[in-house]
Amino acid sequence: MNPILHDLHNKQWVWTAAHAKQQQPKQTLATGFPSLDNVLTGGFPRAGMIHLNSPLGCGEVRLMLSVLRNCKQSKQTQKLFVFIDPPFELNAEFLVAHNIPLEQLILVNTQSSEECLWSAEQCAKSGACEAVFIWQPSLKHIQVKKLEHAALQGECYCIWMHNEGLLSGQSLQKPEKYTRKKYVSRGKKCQGELTTSIDKQQALSNLPLSLSLSIKRELDELNITVNKQKIGWAQKPINIPLPFINRTNRLLKRQLKYSSNNKVLSIKRASSEHNR
Amino acid sequence: MQFDTRSLWIYLHFNRLQLDLIEANVALDHVLDADSHASTSSNKLKGTKHNAITQQTNSSDNKQQTVRVTSDIPRAVVDTTANKLCQVNQVALKKGIKLNMGLASASLLCSDLQLHEYNPDIESQHIINIADYLYLFTSDLVLAPPNAIILRVQNMLDLYGGLTPYWLVIQQALNKQNVHYVAASSFSVQAAKLLALSNQGVITGSRKNIEKALQPCPLSLTDIDTKDIQKLARIGVSVFADLTTLPIAELANRVSRYSMQTINELLGKQASKVKFYQPLPHYHDYIELLYEISLSDKLLPVIRLCLNKFSEFLLLRNAHCLSIELQFFQRDHHPKTYSFNSIRPIYKTPDWLDIIALKLEKIEFESPVYALSLTCKQYDKAEVANDDMFANKSTHVAALTLLSRLQSKLGKNKVNSLKFVEDFRPGNSSKTTSIQKHHSATAASPVFHDRPGLLLNRPTPLQLEVELIKGPERIQTGWWDDNPINRDYYIAQSSDGQQVWIYKTPEQNWFLHGFFI
Amino acid sequence: MVSSFNGKPITNTTGEVFLGFAELVCQSNFTFLQGGSHPEELVRQAYFLGYDAIAITDECSVAGVVRAYTEINQNHLPIKLIVGSKFVFNGQTLTFICPTKKAYKECCRIITNARRRAIKGEYELSEWDIKSCKYCFCLWQPAGEQKLPENQQAENKAFAIWLQKHFKERLFLVAKRWLTANELDYLAYCQTLSEQLNIAVVASSCALMHEVSRQPLLQCLQAIDAGCEISQLGRATLANSEASLRPLNKLKTLYPLEWLNNACLLAKGCEFNMQELAYEYPAEVVAKNMTPTEYLRVLVEKGIKKRFPEGLNSSIRATIEKELLLIKEQSYEHFFLTIHDIVKFAQSKNILYQGRGSAANSVVCYCLEITAVDPRQISVLFERFISKERNEPPDIDVDFEHERREEVIQYIYQKYGRQRTALAATVVCYRFKSALREVGKSLGVNATDLDFFIKNVNRRDRALSWQSQLGELGIEPESSIGNKFVHLVEQLIGFPRHLSQHVGGFVISAGPLYELVPVENAAMPARTVIQWDKDDLESLKLLKVDVLALGMLTAIRKSFDLIKLHYEQSISIAEITKLGDDPQVYKQICKADTVGLFQIESRAQMSMLPRLKPKCYYDLVVQIAIVRPGPIQGDMVHPFLKRRDGLEKVSYPSEAVKQVLERTMGVPIFQEQVIQLAMVAAGFTGGEADHLRRAMASWKKNGELNKFRQKLISGMTQRNYSEAYAERLFEQICGFGEYGFPESHSASFAVLAYVSAWLKHYYPALFYVGLLNSLPMGFYTVSQLIQDAKRHQVNVLPVCINHSNYDHQLIPSKNRYRQLEYSIRLGLRIVKGLKKSSIEQIEKTRASQHYEDTQALRQLNLPRSCLQALAGANAFACFGKDRFNTRWELMDEMPDLPLFQGVGTHQSTQVRQASLFDNLVEDYASTGLSVNHHPIEMLSQAKLLPKFVCAKDLSRYPHQSLISVIGVVSCKQSPGTAAGVTFITLEDHTGNSNVVIWQRSARAQKKAYLNAKILQVNGILERGNGGVEHVIAGKLIDLTHLLGRLDVKARQFR
């Protein structure tokens, strides 16, 4: 090698192509679902703000937790999982069952949406958190931008749970946050709402998010639509199998149509003849 | 008898310290109760000692009870290990209750006797407070936990001009503490102690008087080994006077070395080894402002100044702290005091400023501030407080800083962690707890799968058409803490794909309780 | 393969038709702290729910089965009982149920093996036990109910295949459905497993309780088991109450029909009934070439010659023939022969014994020398020998000297072998105190509170139930926690807690016992107990032999030995009774001079003696039975006394009743009379009367007695007795319940009471030596006995290192009139803190030479504390130094150091001498008594006491005079028999005075009443009939503080 070049190389003043491969961190996090990785061109971004649009209770958090399980280093770094203002009481048992160590969990309750966003930003940029979960009906462009910036800075996921289908009963619980009373009655949505949701889609795609997904549950699968991602294009919705431990209704259903011709109990009179 | 003539000692025995503290508290409660008309303090009925039971039973009808004036209530402290009363108040004494009485006979004698469990830790804590106060008046103090303080008088005599004026000052100081005590002076610590414990308390410098007072004191109250005390008793040596008749030289072959040393100390032939108490100095700083300030953000530079001085102080001592107090003196109003806490021990100005600034935003002053003070009551050596919540060094500072920041802005009770509690009742299985420094790792207790991520604080009647997909799981328990449930839980799904946790009551009513998020 | 049950082929059980249900896995409360219902409750509930059968399958135990069996039998319940047992083996749960008798024997053997391998209360099943199982059905619950990781599944499968290899078609899979969280997945797994391996599934509730309402109690038990509070159990308890016997229609919704039918079919295949268990007697007790009847006859004839050397009169001969016939009819010969064999052994070893019980007081037993009760003295007892129509098993308990019973037990083990002999169990149940404590702990009540409750609840208070008393003590019964507390305690009382060994009930069988009933380890090493208790054995008509220990027999034997030694006279119990009733002895008894006597020495007995004035043997029999809580609670004492003294007319409602009650003046006093009354007056059959007897014995346990109320009252009114009379009789039966005393036992006890009185009268010093050397027993302390001995002019010598042995000795000497006189030299056994081995060493060395100084004793190398104890007891007084100086000398450790050993006495300075008071204190501290001083005497001499009347002078004062007595409070009793009264015994140097304190006075003067050790009582002297003297207390003054003054005074005088 050219001695000068060698010298420069030693001083690390030269950039080589080999360097690039070594140093560049992997840009995506595999989700564990090949088809999803496929639409996401490799997987989730390494950090940033992720928007999840879904009805409440279709497995949206479990999807996220199952993806987060893939970023192994959280166990070692003991980074925090922060849940800010969940719409109801967070269940510790659920988190334990999904391998979230409770000693790494922080639960924050705030008085207002401003406080919530402030806290989320603090957490995201602190560098101490793995993921921050917030539940908000809508966010302004500037707010999203702040959070996205903070999340990238703190190498953290800021996950925005955007739940559409809420039950009327819930409005009693936390009325101040869910002002849009959108009562989904027996799965029928009226026409007017449908159009607004398309408008909203449009508005959402303009937000500076790292990723935006819409999720629906269809029987034993999740239907995922990628609304927006930084790299790559919008794609057709895909279905993935339920990503969480699912112990469903096997026996119950079987029992209903249980037919007993499988096996008839047969025992002999336990007696001396058996002895032989 | 040959005393260690160099020194005169006073032994202060606080013979019913815990009882004094309890009565002081009750009196305080009483005043507060009278103010608020809400009696929440002590419980009813004669059985009062049965706290475990009565507290549970009467939580509901608390309000109907009347609290008696505290001084009327016979009260005693029980040493539960020995099952004996170890402190008794005046009212109880009048009713025939005696010290060292068993619990059963005491309650037979006086059915409305209020009982408290003896806890030496409370007393040990409190004598430090007393010592701190006495330290203002006298320099050489020895703590004898749980309930005694020993004063070395000798070197104070010149200062105060004799024992009498000195004792007067100490007495006044003690009176302010509102506690009972027996004091005795002698030329050895052991002898002073024996006098005080035998209730022969006299404060005198006269050797003759001391000796006379010592004669009838029982040896069982000294530090001599219990075994040796018994041995001596069985050769007719049970009080101090008997001891003096013994050939001491021959005694050495007959009792333990420790007992011999105590006896020698008692007779003043040997000096006791004592460790004098050193109160921890507090940090306190007071700054008068050059001009009055009414806007809180304008105060920050002054506070920074204060903090700089403080951090220098800590740096010199290689110390840091978890909590400081700022007091703002207002021109026309009472001073305002705020305390600021950090999750991790810190000393640097910017760290404190960070925390203070967030809280200061919310503070409004009634009138302009003319002075402020900074107080730190406790600080620790830097190397002590290194264990904390996060083993990993890279994130733990960041995490602690974040938590301090969140807590000071939102309030301490708004930032919490969750604990899993093994209980069948879904509402009981999660518990919000404040963030603790030493988190025990999650125990490997088995959890149920198929539990929802979000639970309604209060289940609501089900108003959604759903299909049952799994169940029932019957939970019918919790009778012991008056919070029983009897429910059949099912997992159900709406046509929207929402999975919910619902239950049916025995009355066939359906409720929504959670979401499988 | 065509399978069949009871010969009928099963054609089609496709699950369309519901055949019925049987609960095959079910634990009673004999699986201690795990089961929540009595076996009786379980079978009753199973019958009520319409089950075809129920198995009682306690964990490694069949202890509860007999209860279930008895319940079914007594009530003729149409439900089948299956015997089985549950085991946990390597995390797998197996239940064996017994289809045949062979299977039952096998199951007993397996339980015995598993139990014998482990320490008491635990078990250890081995692979071999399972492999060797040829007849039992095996019900398997696969492991992994909570969690089923892959490796567990593999393990289960391997285990299933292994089980299948050994059990073949006798293996079944249990499907339990408790509606718990992860259960559906587990059940699905079980179903798959059954399909894969072709194992049939049976449905079961795996019941732990008979009813859902027991859930709280069951959780409480689980907390007791875990040693924590219920709230701390977390999920280690039941989530709901499904672990109970559930109605059929509910079961139908929970399980596939086929699984339910399988359970039913399996139950149909079980044919074993407990009735098949027949007892076989050991053959060794019968001589060769003779039938048991013949051999018994030979022995009786031999006995007649010894017992009646002058020949038999015809009536006794007739009785013997009648008895022998009865024995033959009931085939009880073996039983008598076995006991005869045991007492023969005792005779050969010179061990004193005495038989008692219904059968023991027969002439046959007198001839077999099982008892010393001379039938001529108690001819009246004859008819009440074993009653055929009552169908109760013969009852003979034999008491042996308590220090030598072990020899008898070892003889039995050695003769019949350990395989064939075991002790019966005693089921130790929760009683009020233990239940209160355990429930309290599990509810989180703190321990000091519980102690307080336990101490302050008076269980004898009949007016106020313990529930209300708890209320008074601070637990509001209406409050939620109070309600739970009370309710749970109520339920827990009577629950079995553990099996303990019966005091002496042996079961001896012809074959190995473990084929009859499982045998397990007892707490005592090398002892084994069977899993059934006395009642269970009776239910199954198995015989047990009671070998009991009695301290008084030891005392009597020791007295006999002393008579032989000092008077060269041989004497026996039978010889004393043969002398006939001695008026001198009865005179002493009537004076209540009965301290130390058998059975009639208690305060209650002593106050009754002068009123009852026993004059003959039978009076003593009545006396012993009458002063029991039973008769007193049943209000029978006063009518009896009145009638005896002729103050009340004796009348009988009928001739039949007269037959039964004549000997006790028309007042039922003995248990037998009550049973007989039920038969003659209320028309109970023999079997019913036997149930009544058992219900009386266990009345407290389960309130059984009320069942008989209606029958008794209607039976009596039908026979023209007044309803009031019937009601009163029932009340009396209830009163008997807990304490009822049978005449047959009283008769034997009376013999011993008389013999002890005879000894005390004629040989007081000797009697006291025998008694003191047999302690601990009886009511009184050594001090009280010595005081009493001195009052009988017995000289008592203090302990002395050169004269005292371990035991107390009788020392003959001549008094000043040159008469032979006996003193008691106290033995070193009363010195506290002295080991027997040390004393033996002292005696051994002393044999050659007396000790001259303490140095001589130091050379024995006894523990230091031992010499100190001796010095404290003033045993070294003979060395010429007082105890303080001796102790001071002994405290010096120098001579013990190797260098100084043997250097000779180390001269030390003197310390002060012990004063009289010091000596008194030391005497009490080291031996519990003072021979020479009494505190009252000393106080009186020091002129510290006000004027008072000594105990011995009380008789000089007239009835109703106002006096004051002072004494050491030596006894304080508030018997439940006398409501609101406390008896206090005050002891002074002249004797005891009896003080009666009414509750009101006691309450008003609580301080003195509770605390005083030395008490002055000002009151009224009351002299009742028979000369009983009581001081009815007015004012109580606590003089305890005077002892301190005495100390000061003593010091001033030194």
Short mmCIF file of N, CA, C and O in Angstrom, two decimals, chain C residues 330-360:
data_model
loop_
_atom_site.label_atom_id
_atom_site.label_comp_id
_atom_site.label_asym_id
_atom_site.label_seq_id
_atom_site.Cartn_x
_atom_site.Cartn_y
_atom_site.Cartn_z
N GLN C 330 -70.81 -65.33 71.90
CA GLN C 330 -70.29 -64.18 71.15
C GLN C 330 -68.88 -64.46 70.61
O GLN C 330 -68.30 -63.59 69.99
N SER C 331 -68.39 -65.63 70.84
CA SER C 331 -67.01 -66.03 70.50
C SER C 331 -65.99 -64.97 70.91
O SER C 331 -65.24 -64.46 70.08
N TYR C 332 -66.00 -64.64 72.17
CA TYR C 332 -65.03 -63.69 72.68
C TYR C 332 -63.87 -64.38 73.41
O TYR C 332 -63.07 -63.72 74.07
N GLU C 333 -63.79 -65.70 73.31
CA GLU C 333 -62.78 -66.41 74.09
C GLU C 333 -61.38 -65.87 73.85
O GLU C 333 -60.62 -65.63 74.80
N HIS C 334 -61.06 -65.64 72.58
CA HIS C 334 -59.73 -65.17 72.26
C HIS C 334 -59.37 -63.88 72.97
O HIS C 334 -58.25 -63.67 73.37
N PHE C 335 -60.38 -63.05 73.05
CA PHE C 335 -60.15 -61.76 73.67
C PHE C 335 -59.74 -61.93 75.14
O PHE C 335 -58.75 -61.37 75.60
N PHE C 336 -60.50 -62.77 75.85
CA PHE C 336 -60.17 -63.00 77.26
C PHE C 336 -58.82 -63.69 77.39
O PHE C 336 -58.04 -63.39 78.29
N LEU C 337 -58.57 -64.61 76.49
CA LEU C 337 -57.32 -65.36 76.55
C LEU C 337 -56.13 -64.44 76.28
O LEU C 337 -55.08 -64.56 76.92
N THR C 338 -56.29 -63.55 75.35
CA THR C 338 -55.20 -62.63 75.03
C THR C 338 -54.86 -61.77 76.25
O THR C 338 -53.69 -61.61 76.60
N ILE C 339 -55.90 -61.24 76.87
CA ILE C 339 -55.64 -60.39 78.03
C ILE C 339 -55.06 -61.21 79.18
O ILE C 339 -54.14 -60.78 79.88
N HIS C 340 -55.58 -62.39 79.32
CA HIS C 340 -55.06 -63.27 80.36
C HIS C 340 -53.57 -63.49 80.16
O HIS C 340 -52.76 -63.44 81.09
N ASP C 341 -53.20 -63.70 78.91
CA ASP C 341 -51.80 -63.91 78.59
C ASP C 341 -50.95 -62.71 79.00
O ASP C 341 -49.87 -62.85 79.56
N ILE C 342 -51.47 -61.53 78.72
CA ILE C 342 -50.70 -60.32 79.03
C ILE C 342 -50.55 -60.14 80.54
O ILE C 342 -49.46 -59.85 81.04
N VAL C 343 -51.64 -60.36 81.29
CA VAL C 343 -51.52 -60.14 82.73
C VAL C 343 -50.66 -61.22 83.37
O VAL C 343 -49.99 -60.98 84.37
N LYS C 344 -50.67 -62.41 82.78
CA LYS C 344 -49.78 -63.47 83.28
C LYS C 344 -48.33 -63.00 83.18
O LYS C 344 -47.51 -63.23 84.08
N PHE C 345 -48.03 -62.39 82.04
CA PHE C 345 -46.67 -61.87 81.87
C PHE C 345 -46.35 -60.86 82.96
O PHE C 345 -45.30 -60.91 83.59
N ALA C 346 -47.30 -59.93 83.19
CA ALA C 346 -47.07 -58.90 84.20
C ALA C 346 -46.84 -59.52 85.57
O ALA C 346 -45.94 -59.12 86.31
N GLN C 347 -47.65 -60.53 85.86
CA GLN C 347 -47.48 -61.23 87.14
C GLN C 347 -46.07 -61.79 87.27
O GLN C 347 -45.42 -61.65 88.29
N SER C 348 -45.64 -62.43 86.19
CA SER C 348 -44.33 -63.08 86.24
C SER C 348 -43.22 -62.06 86.47
O SER C 348 -42.19 -62.37 87.02
N LYS C 349 -43.45 -60.84 86.03
CA LYS C 349 -42.42 -59.80 86.19
C LYS C 349 -42.69 -58.94 87.42
O LYS C 349 -42.07 -57.90 87.59
N ASN C 350 -43.69 -59.33 88.18
CA ASN C 350 -44.04 -58.57 89.37
C ASN C 350 -44.44 -57.13 89.06
O ASN C 350 -44.05 -56.20 89.73
N ILE C 351 -45.17 -56.99 87.97
CA ILE C 351 -45.68 -55.66 87.62
C ILE C 351 -47.13 -55.59 88.08
O ILE C 351 -47.93 -56.48 87.77
N LEU C 352 -47.44 -54.57 88.83
CA LEU C 352 -48.80 -54.43 89.34
C LEU C 352 -49.74 -54.00 88.23
O LEU C 352 -49.39 -53.18 87.39
N TYR C 353 -50.95 -54.54 88.23
CA TYR C 353 -51.91 -54.16 87.19
C TYR C 353 -53.30 -54.24 87.77
O TYR C 353 -53.53 -54.81 88.83
N GLN C 354 -54.25 -53.69 87.03
CA GLN C 354 -55.64 -53.77 87.46
C GLN C 354 -56.51 -53.58 86.23
O GLN C 354 -56.36 -52.63 85.47
N GLY C 355 -57.40 -54.54 86.03
CA GLY C 355 -58.28 -54.45 84.86
C GLY C 355 -59.52 -53.64 85.18
O GLY C 355 -59.93 -53.53 86.32
N ARG C 356 -60.05 -53.00 84.16
CA ARG C 356 -61.33 -52.30 84.34
C ARG C 356 -62.11 -52.32 83.04
O ARG C 356 -61.59 -52.71 82.00
N GLY C 357 -63.35 -51.87 83.10
CA GLY C 357 -64.19 -51.89 81.92
C GLY C 357 -65.33 -52.87 82.12
O GLY C 357 -65.32 -53.66 83.06
N SER C 358 -66.31 -52.80 81.22
CA SER C 358 -67.55 -53.54 81.45
C SER C 358 -67.28 -55.03 81.64
O SER C 358 -67.84 -55.66 82.53
N ALA C 359 -66.42 -55.61 80.84
CA ALA C 359 -66.20 -57.04 80.93
C ALA C 359 -65.25 -57.39 82.07
O ALA C 359 -65.23 -58.53 82.53
N ALA C 360 -64.48 -56.43 82.50
CA ALA C 360 -63.45 -56.72 83.49
C ALA C 360 -64.02 -57.09 84.84
O ALA C 360 -63.41 -57.82 85.60
#
